[in-house]
Amino acid sequence: MDEALVRSLTPGVLTVLVRRGADFAAAEDAVQDALVEAVRGWPADPPRDPKGWLVTVAWRRFLDAARADTARRRREDRVEEEPVPGPAPDVDDTLQLYFLCAHPSLTPSAAVALTLRAVGGLTTRQIARAYLVPEATMAQRISRAKRTVSGVRFDRPGDVATVLRVLYLVFNEGYSGDVDLAAEAVRLTRQLAASVDHPEVAGLLALMLLHHARRSARTAPDGSLVPLAEQDRGRWDTASIAEGVRILQAALARDRLGEFQAQAAIAALHADAPTAGETDWPQIVEWYDELARLTDNPVVRLNRAVAVGEADGPRAGLAALAELDGTLPRHTAVAAYLHERDGDPDTAARLYAEAALKAPALAERDHLTRQAARLNSRRRGRR
């Protein structure tokens, strides 16, 4: 190793680091570390550009030291700011976290996705299913949201509409059984309703209560799915239904209709019917028309096709279904149901089997498979 060369290069290397912004002491330490590395490595593998090598290694050592020092100061600051030992205050900040994640720098869809991932604890796949988008698309959306809020302080809460969307999707995931978050979503929405005077907050709470009231009747003892028309209505929680209806009526009286109030009105009409046969389907179709006007959501129109099939007959329902995109989730299952109602069991059986292959949840897949098997068994019996 040429020690004279190294000595001649050292001042120039130190000058480069100082010019880049390093203080003299830190730059000198970094250059010394680089020289130690040179002593170790140059005899066996001398660099083509000795000065460039020293500058590169010294700058890396400086950055490493600066980062370590910054991290140490942060740790010391956290220790100084640490509260004195004692019992933690009995305060639930969960709802505030939902607001903070609905940050103004994010679009509503990104805020919902990020909050569901970071606060709600849902997987990317579950969030993608709620949004009706491919999992890869949702993963990219969440990554972009993380980059957007990187280094941003969550000190400005987002709007109520975004928080409601988060709570609604969390409830739907919990209600589906994949993640049991329904009760938590109800609790948080109650908390929000107590602190925010907003008819859509009341509408969402009413909707959750009305759906949650039917939860125990949605599955049989063996875990299989029980459709709404076949549920034992004696198992429905009448107190939750009464509370939901009362909250909904007060919200509707304010004449500021929103999508959650419209959905709650549909749920209330189902809950009000003593039997499935006594359901007021024409009025449900009217509410779906209002909901479609408010949201222009294809899933709303899919559910409307079912309601039209009940109110005006399966042919009318199939006509409404024909206007929709056949790739919509559960489109095939709805078609199967309407074809069975229309007296075409062969087509219905085929569509039930096809829908089972597309079902996102195991309970739904098993239900559709049983429906196909039931119709196929009847067909074999006729032979």
Short mmCIF file of N, CA and C in Angstrom, two decimals, residues 9 42 46-55:
data_model
loop_
_atom_site.label_atom_id
_atom_site.label_comp_id
_atom_site.label_asym_id
_atom_site.label_seq_id
_atom_site.Cartn_x
_atom_site.Cartn_y
_atom_site.Cartn_z
N LEU A 9 -3.93 12.14 -0.37
CA LEU A 9 -5.36 12.16 -0.74
C LEU A 9 -6.26 12.57 0.41
N TRP A 42 -6.95 -2.58 0.43
CA TRP A 42 -6.20 -2.18 -0.77
C TRP A 42 -5.06 -3.11 -1.14
N PRO A 46 -6.43 -3.28 -4.89
CA PRO A 46 -6.29 -1.82 -4.99
C PRO A 46 -7.33 -1.22 -5.94
N PRO A 47 -7.93 -0.10 -5.57
CA PRO A 47 -8.96 0.51 -6.42
C PRO A 47 -8.35 1.22 -7.62
N ARG A 48 -9.10 1.37 -8.69
CA ARG A 48 -8.64 2.11 -9.87
C ARG A 48 -8.58 3.60 -9.59
N ASP A 49 -9.51 4.09 -8.76
CA ASP A 49 -9.57 5.52 -8.42
C ASP A 49 -9.49 5.63 -6.90
N PRO A 50 -8.28 5.71 -6.33
CA PRO A 50 -8.14 5.72 -4.88
C PRO A 50 -8.92 6.84 -4.19
N LYS A 51 -8.85 8.07 -4.75
CA LYS A 51 -9.56 9.17 -4.10
C LYS A 51 -11.07 8.95 -4.15
N GLY A 52 -11.57 8.52 -5.30
CA GLY A 52 -13.00 8.27 -5.41
C GLY A 52 -13.46 7.19 -4.44
N TRP A 53 -12.62 6.17 -4.28
CA TRP A 53 -12.94 5.08 -3.34
C TRP A 53 -13.02 5.63 -1.93
N LEU A 54 -12.01 6.44 -1.53
CA LEU A 54 -12.00 7.00 -0.18
C LEU A 54 -13.21 7.92 0.07
N VAL A 55 -13.55 8.74 -0.92
CA VAL A 55 -14.71 9.63 -0.78
C VAL A 55 -15.99 8.82 -0.58
#
